[in-house]
Amino acid sequence: MAEAAKAQEAEQLRAALDRILNLHRQSFTPYERVIAPEPPSVDVAAVHRWHRQQALAGLGVLQRSARRVAKQQAAVVAAADVENLQRARLEDRARRQAELDQVWAALLANDEQTVLWLVADAFEDNEAPSAPIGVSGSELSVVVLVPDIDIVPERRPTFTAAGNLSLKKLTKAERSGLHTILVASHVLLTVREALAVAPRIDTVRVVALHQARVDAFGVPRIDVLLAASFDRHQLDAVRWDQADANVIVQDAARELVVNLKRTTNQLLPIATENEPALQELLKRVEIDDLLGRPTR
């Protein structure tokens, strides 16, 4: 039973490590012009049946002449009713399509409100909470709250010289290196999703935030672990099925600000007092929203 439990834990560790290493390979379907659905067909038979029932109400079976006239009149009214219903449904669809086209045109024009709204909606289900901050021309600024190193496994499965399964403890440098990969992956995922939603955004400026602690007043203290900007054409040329997340960030970022401790592969907080542009961007971040906390 002990060996079976070890094998099960090894499989879980292997899956967790594999996910960290390949998380950034996820792709996103580009946002396209939305077409309003065709309106449902009018149930012509039901409309005629209803009008006929209304017309015949109160007429006895022996009132044949009156019933015949009532049926003829009901048929005329029902036909007009069907035509009106069909016209109304087509007009409703046309209005809906006009609204959708207005949103699409605004998105193509990089209208800030529209871009922020659609990107924020796409970010809603992200594992790492993310938020769009602003649009300037064809550049979009976003932030992502990356997970702590605690999410990285402390051990990995391996085999002894005799071929026996072993769960080896990861060194601090190995865990820090995996956490750095995880941060890079969430950064890349956030950027790729934003570019998929906003087809006319050419550059995404992204800042990776990390909750360092909660102070004595219950206020979360946030560190900046990475800041970078990525151009669409650069990311389009990346071999996502082959390149590692760290390599992509290093090679594809047009601007990259990071404080990496080489001896342990640990991402250290960036000194934002030396980065005025970063300070300005952070002023626009709603930390409570990212953390899912009620606004004070």
Coordinates of C-alpha atoms in Angstrom, one line a residue:
M1 CA 0.0 0.0 0.0
A2 CA 2.9 2.3 0.8
E3 CA 4.3 1.8 -2.7
A4 CA 0.9 2.3 -4.3
A5 CA 0.5 5.6 -2.4
K6 CA 4.0 6.7 -3.5
A7 CA 3.2 5.9 -7.1
Q8 CA 0.0 7.9 -6.9
E9 CA 1.8 10.9 -5.4
A10 CA 4.5 10.6 -8.0
E11 CA 1.9 10.8 -10.7
Q12 CA 0.4 13.9 -9.2
L13 CA 3.8 15.5 -8.8
R14 CA 4.6 14.7 -12.4
A15 CA 1.3 16.2 -13.7
A16 CA 1.8 19.3 -11.6
L17 CA 5.4 19.8 -12.9
D18 CA 4.4 19.1 -16.5
R19 CA 1.6 21.7 -16.2
I20 CA 4.0 24.4 -15.0
L21 CA 6.4 23.7 -17.8
N22 CA 3.8 23.7 -20.5
L23 CA 1.2 26.2 -19.2
H24 CA 2.3 28.9 -21.6
R25 CA 1.5 26.7 -24.7
Q26 CA -2.2 27.3 -24.4
S27 CA -3.7 29.2 -27.4
F28 CA -6.7 31.4 -27.7
T29 CA -9.3 31.7 -30.5
P30 CA -9.2 35.2 -32.1
Y31 CA -12.2 37.3 -31.4
E32 CA -14.3 37.9 -34.6
R33 CA -17.3 39.8 -35.7
V34 CA -20.4 38.4 -34.0
I35 CA -23.3 37.5 -36.3
A36 CA -26.7 37.8 -34.7
P37 CA -28.7 34.5 -34.9
E38 CA -31.5 34.2 -37.4
P39 CA -34.9 34.8 -35.8
P40 CA -37.0 31.8 -35.1
S41 CA -39.6 31.0 -37.7
V42 CA -43.2 32.0 -37.1
D43 CA -45.4 29.0 -36.4
V44 CA -47.9 29.9 -39.2
A45 CA -50.2 27.0 -38.4
A46 CA -50.4 27.9 -34.7
V47 CA -51.2 31.6 -35.6
H48 CA -54.0 30.5 -38.0
R49 CA -55.4 28.0 -35.5
W50 CA -55.5 30.7 -32.7
H51 CA -57.3 33.2 -34.9
R52 CA -59.7 30.6 -36.1
Q53 CA -60.6 29.6 -32.6
Q54 CA -61.1 33.2 -31.6
A55 CA -63.4 33.8 -34.6
L56 CA -65.5 30.7 -34.0
A57 CA -65.9 31.3 -30.3
G58 CA -69.6 31.6 -29.5
L59 CA -70.8 30.2 -32.8
G60 CA -72.8 27.0 -32.8
V61 CA -72.1 24.1 -35.2
L62 CA -75.4 24.8 -37.0
Q63 CA -74.4 28.4 -37.8
R64 CA -72.7 27.2 -40.9
S65 CA -72.9 30.5 -42.9
A66 CA -71.6 32.6 -40.0
R67 CA -68.8 30.1 -39.3
R68 CA -67.7 30.1 -42.9
V69 CA -67.5 33.9 -42.9
A70 CA -65.7 33.9 -39.6
K71 CA -63.1 31.4 -40.9
Q72 CA -62.5 33.5 -44.0
Q73 CA -62.0 36.7 -41.9
A74 CA -59.8 34.8 -39.4
A75 CA -57.6 33.6 -42.3
V76 CA -57.1 37.2 -43.5
V77 CA -56.3 38.5 -40.0
A78 CA -53.9 35.5 -39.4
A79 CA -52.0 36.1 -42.6
A80 CA -51.5 39.7 -41.7
D81 CA -50.5 38.7 -38.2
V82 CA -47.9 36.2 -39.5
E83 CA -46.5 38.9 -41.8
N84 CA -46.2 41.4 -38.9
L85 CA -44.5 38.8 -36.6
Q86 CA -42.0 37.9 -39.3
R87 CA -41.3 41.6 -40.0
A88 CA -40.9 42.4 -36.3
R89 CA -38.5 39.5 -35.7
L90 CA -36.4 40.5 -38.7
E91 CA -36.3 44.1 -37.5
D92 CA -35.2 42.9 -34.0
R93 CA -32.4 40.9 -35.5
A94 CA -31.3 43.9 -37.6
R95 CA -31.2 46.1 -34.5
R96 CA -29.2 43.5 -32.7
Q97 CA -26.8 43.1 -35.6
A98 CA -26.4 46.9 -35.7
E99 CA -25.5 46.9 -32.0
L100 CA -23.0 44.1 -32.5
D101 CA -21.4 45.8 -35.5
Q102 CA -21.1 49.0 -33.5
V103 CA -19.1 47.1 -30.8
W104 CA -17.0 45.4 -33.5
A105 CA -16.2 48.8 -35.2
A106 CA -15.3 50.3 -31.8
L107 CA -13.0 47.3 -31.1
L108 CA -11.3 47.7 -34.5
A109 CA -10.8 51.4 -33.7
N110 CA -9.2 50.5 -30.3
D111 CA -11.9 52.4 -28.5
E112 CA -10.6 52.2 -24.9
Q113 CA -13.9 51.5 -23.2
T114 CA -14.7 48.7 -25.6
V115 CA -11.3 47.1 -25.5
L116 CA -11.2 47.2 -21.7
W117 CA -14.7 45.8 -21.4
L118 CA -14.1 42.9 -23.8
V119 CA -10.6 42.0 -22.5
A120 CA -11.8 42.2 -18.9
D121 CA -14.7 39.8 -19.8
A122 CA -12.2 37.4 -21.3
F123 CA -10.0 37.6 -18.2
E124 CA -12.9 36.6 -15.9
D125 CA -12.1 32.9 -15.8
N126 CA -8.3 33.2 -15.7
E127 CA -6.4 31.1 -13.1
A128 CA -4.2 34.1 -12.4
P129 CA -6.4 37.2 -11.8
S130 CA -5.8 39.7 -14.6
A131 CA -7.1 43.1 -15.5
P132 CA -6.7 45.5 -18.4
I133 CA -5.7 49.0 -17.3
G134 CA -5.7 51.3 -20.2
V135 CA -5.3 51.8 -24.0
S136 CA -3.0 54.3 -25.7
G137 CA -3.2 54.2 -29.5
S138 CA -2.6 50.5 -30.3
E139 CA -1.0 49.7 -27.0
L140 CA -2.9 47.9 -24.2
S141 CA -1.7 47.8 -20.6
V142 CA -2.6 44.9 -18.4
V143 CA -1.7 43.5 -15.0
V144 CA -1.7 39.9 -13.7
L145 CA -1.5 38.7 -10.1
V146 CA 0.8 35.7 -10.2
P147 CA 0.7 32.8 -7.7
D148 CA 3.1 32.4 -4.8
I149 CA 5.9 29.9 -4.9
D150 CA 3.9 27.7 -2.5
I151 CA 2.0 26.4 -5.6
V152 CA 5.2 24.8 -6.8
P153 CA 5.7 21.2 -5.6
E154 CA 8.5 20.5 -3.1
R155 CA 9.4 17.2 -4.6
R156 CA 9.7 15.5 -7.9
P157 CA 9.5 11.8 -8.9
T158 CA 12.8 10.1 -9.9
F159 CA 14.4 6.7 -9.8
T160 CA 17.3 5.3 -7.8
A161 CA 20.2 3.6 -9.3
A162 CA 18.4 0.3 -8.6
G163 CA 15.4 1.4 -10.5
N164 CA 13.2 2.1 -7.5
L165 CA 10.7 5.0 -7.5
S166 CA 11.9 7.9 -5.3
L167 CA 10.4 11.3 -4.5
K168 CA 13.3 13.7 -4.4
K169 CA 13.1 17.0 -2.6
L170 CA 13.7 20.0 -4.9
T171 CA 16.4 22.5 -4.0
K172 CA 15.5 26.1 -3.3
A173 CA 17.0 27.1 -6.7
E174 CA 15.0 24.4 -8.5
R175 CA 11.7 25.5 -6.9
S176 CA 12.5 29.2 -7.5
G177 CA 13.3 28.3 -11.1
L178 CA 9.9 26.6 -11.6
H179 CA 8.2 29.6 -10.0
T180 CA 10.0 31.9 -12.4
I181 CA 8.7 29.7 -15.3
L182 CA 5.2 29.9 -13.8
V183 CA 5.3 33.7 -13.6
A184 CA 6.5 33.9 -17.2
S185 CA 3.8 31.5 -18.3
H186 CA 1.0 33.5 -16.7
V187 CA 2.4 36.7 -18.2
L188 CA 2.5 35.1 -21.7
L189 CA -1.0 33.7 -21.3
T190 CA -2.4 37.1 -20.3
V191 CA -0.7 38.8 -23.2
R192 CA -1.8 36.2 -25.7
E193 CA -5.4 36.3 -24.6
A194 CA -5.5 40.1 -24.8
L195 CA -4.1 40.0 -28.3
A196 CA -6.7 37.4 -29.3
V197 CA -9.6 39.6 -28.0
A198 CA -8.4 42.9 -29.4
P199 CA -7.3 42.4 -33.1
R200 CA -6.0 45.9 -33.6
I201 CA -3.9 46.1 -30.5
D202 CA -0.2 45.8 -31.6
T203 CA 1.5 45.9 -28.3
V204 CA 0.7 44.7 -24.8
R205 CA 2.5 46.2 -21.8
V206 CA 2.1 43.7 -18.9
V207 CA 3.1 43.9 -15.2
A208 CA 3.2 40.8 -13.0
L209 CA 2.2 41.5 -9.4
H210 CA 2.6 39.4 -6.4
Q211 CA 1.0 39.6 -2.9
A212 CA 4.0 39.7 -0.6
R213 CA 2.0 39.8 2.7
V214 CA -0.8 41.4 4.5
D215 CA 0.3 44.2 6.9
A216 CA -0.8 44.8 10.4
F217 CA -3.7 46.9 9.1
G218 CA -5.1 44.2 6.9
V219 CA -3.8 45.9 3.7
P220 CA -2.2 43.6 1.1
R221 CA 1.4 44.6 0.2
I222 CA 2.0 44.1 -3.5
D223 CA 5.3 43.6 -5.2
V224 CA 6.1 43.9 -8.9
L225 CA 8.0 40.8 -10.1
L226 CA 8.2 41.5 -13.8
A227 CA 7.3 44.3 -16.3
A228 CA 7.5 43.9 -20.0
S229 CA 6.0 44.8 -23.3
F230 CA 5.3 42.4 -26.2
D231 CA 4.6 43.2 -29.9
R232 CA 2.1 41.1 -31.7
H233 CA 4.3 40.3 -34.7
Q234 CA 7.1 39.0 -32.4
L235 CA 4.8 36.7 -30.6
D236 CA 3.2 35.5 -33.9
A237 CA 6.7 34.2 -34.9
V238 CA 7.3 32.3 -31.6
R239 CA 7.5 28.5 -31.8
W240 CA 5.1 27.9 -29.0
D241 CA 5.3 24.1 -29.1
Q242 CA 9.1 24.2 -28.6
A243 CA 10.3 27.3 -26.7
D244 CA 10.2 27.5 -22.9
A245 CA 8.3 30.3 -21.2
N246 CA 11.4 31.9 -19.8
V247 CA 13.2 31.9 -23.1
I248 CA 10.2 33.4 -24.9
V249 CA 10.0 36.3 -22.3
Q250 CA 13.7 36.9 -22.6
D251 CA 13.8 36.8 -26.5
A252 CA 10.4 38.2 -27.4
A253 CA 9.9 41.1 -25.0
R254 CA 10.6 44.5 -26.5
E255 CA 11.1 45.9 -23.0
L256 CA 11.8 43.8 -19.9
V257 CA 12.3 44.9 -16.3
V258 CA 13.1 42.0 -13.9
N259 CA 15.2 41.5 -10.8
L260 CA 16.4 37.9 -11.0
K261 CA 18.8 36.5 -8.4
R262 CA 21.0 34.3 -10.5
T263 CA 22.3 32.1 -7.8
T264 CA 18.8 30.8 -6.8
N265 CA 16.8 31.7 -10.0
Q266 CA 14.5 33.7 -7.6
L267 CA 12.4 36.6 -8.8
L268 CA 12.9 39.5 -6.5
P269 CA 10.7 42.6 -6.2
I270 CA 11.5 45.4 -8.6
A271 CA 12.4 48.7 -7.1
T272 CA 9.5 50.8 -8.5
E273 CA 10.9 54.0 -7.2
N274 CA 13.3 53.9 -10.1
E275 CA 10.6 53.2 -12.6
P276 CA 8.3 56.3 -12.9
A277 CA 6.2 54.8 -15.8
L278 CA 5.6 51.7 -13.7
Q279 CA 4.6 53.8 -10.7
E280 CA 2.1 55.7 -12.8
L281 CA 0.6 52.5 -14.2
L282 CA 0.2 50.9 -10.7
K283 CA -1.8 53.9 -9.6
R284 CA -4.6 52.7 -11.9
V285 CA -4.7 49.2 -10.5
E286 CA -7.6 48.2 -8.3
I287 CA -5.8 45.7 -6.1
D288 CA -9.0 44.7 -4.2
D289 CA -10.7 43.7 -7.4
L290 CA -7.7 41.5 -8.4
L291 CA -7.7 39.9 -5.0
G292 CA -11.4 39.4 -5.0
R293 CA -11.8 41.5 -1.9
P294 CA -14.8 43.8 -1.2
T295 CA -13.9 47.4 -1.9
R296 CA -13.4 49.5 1.2

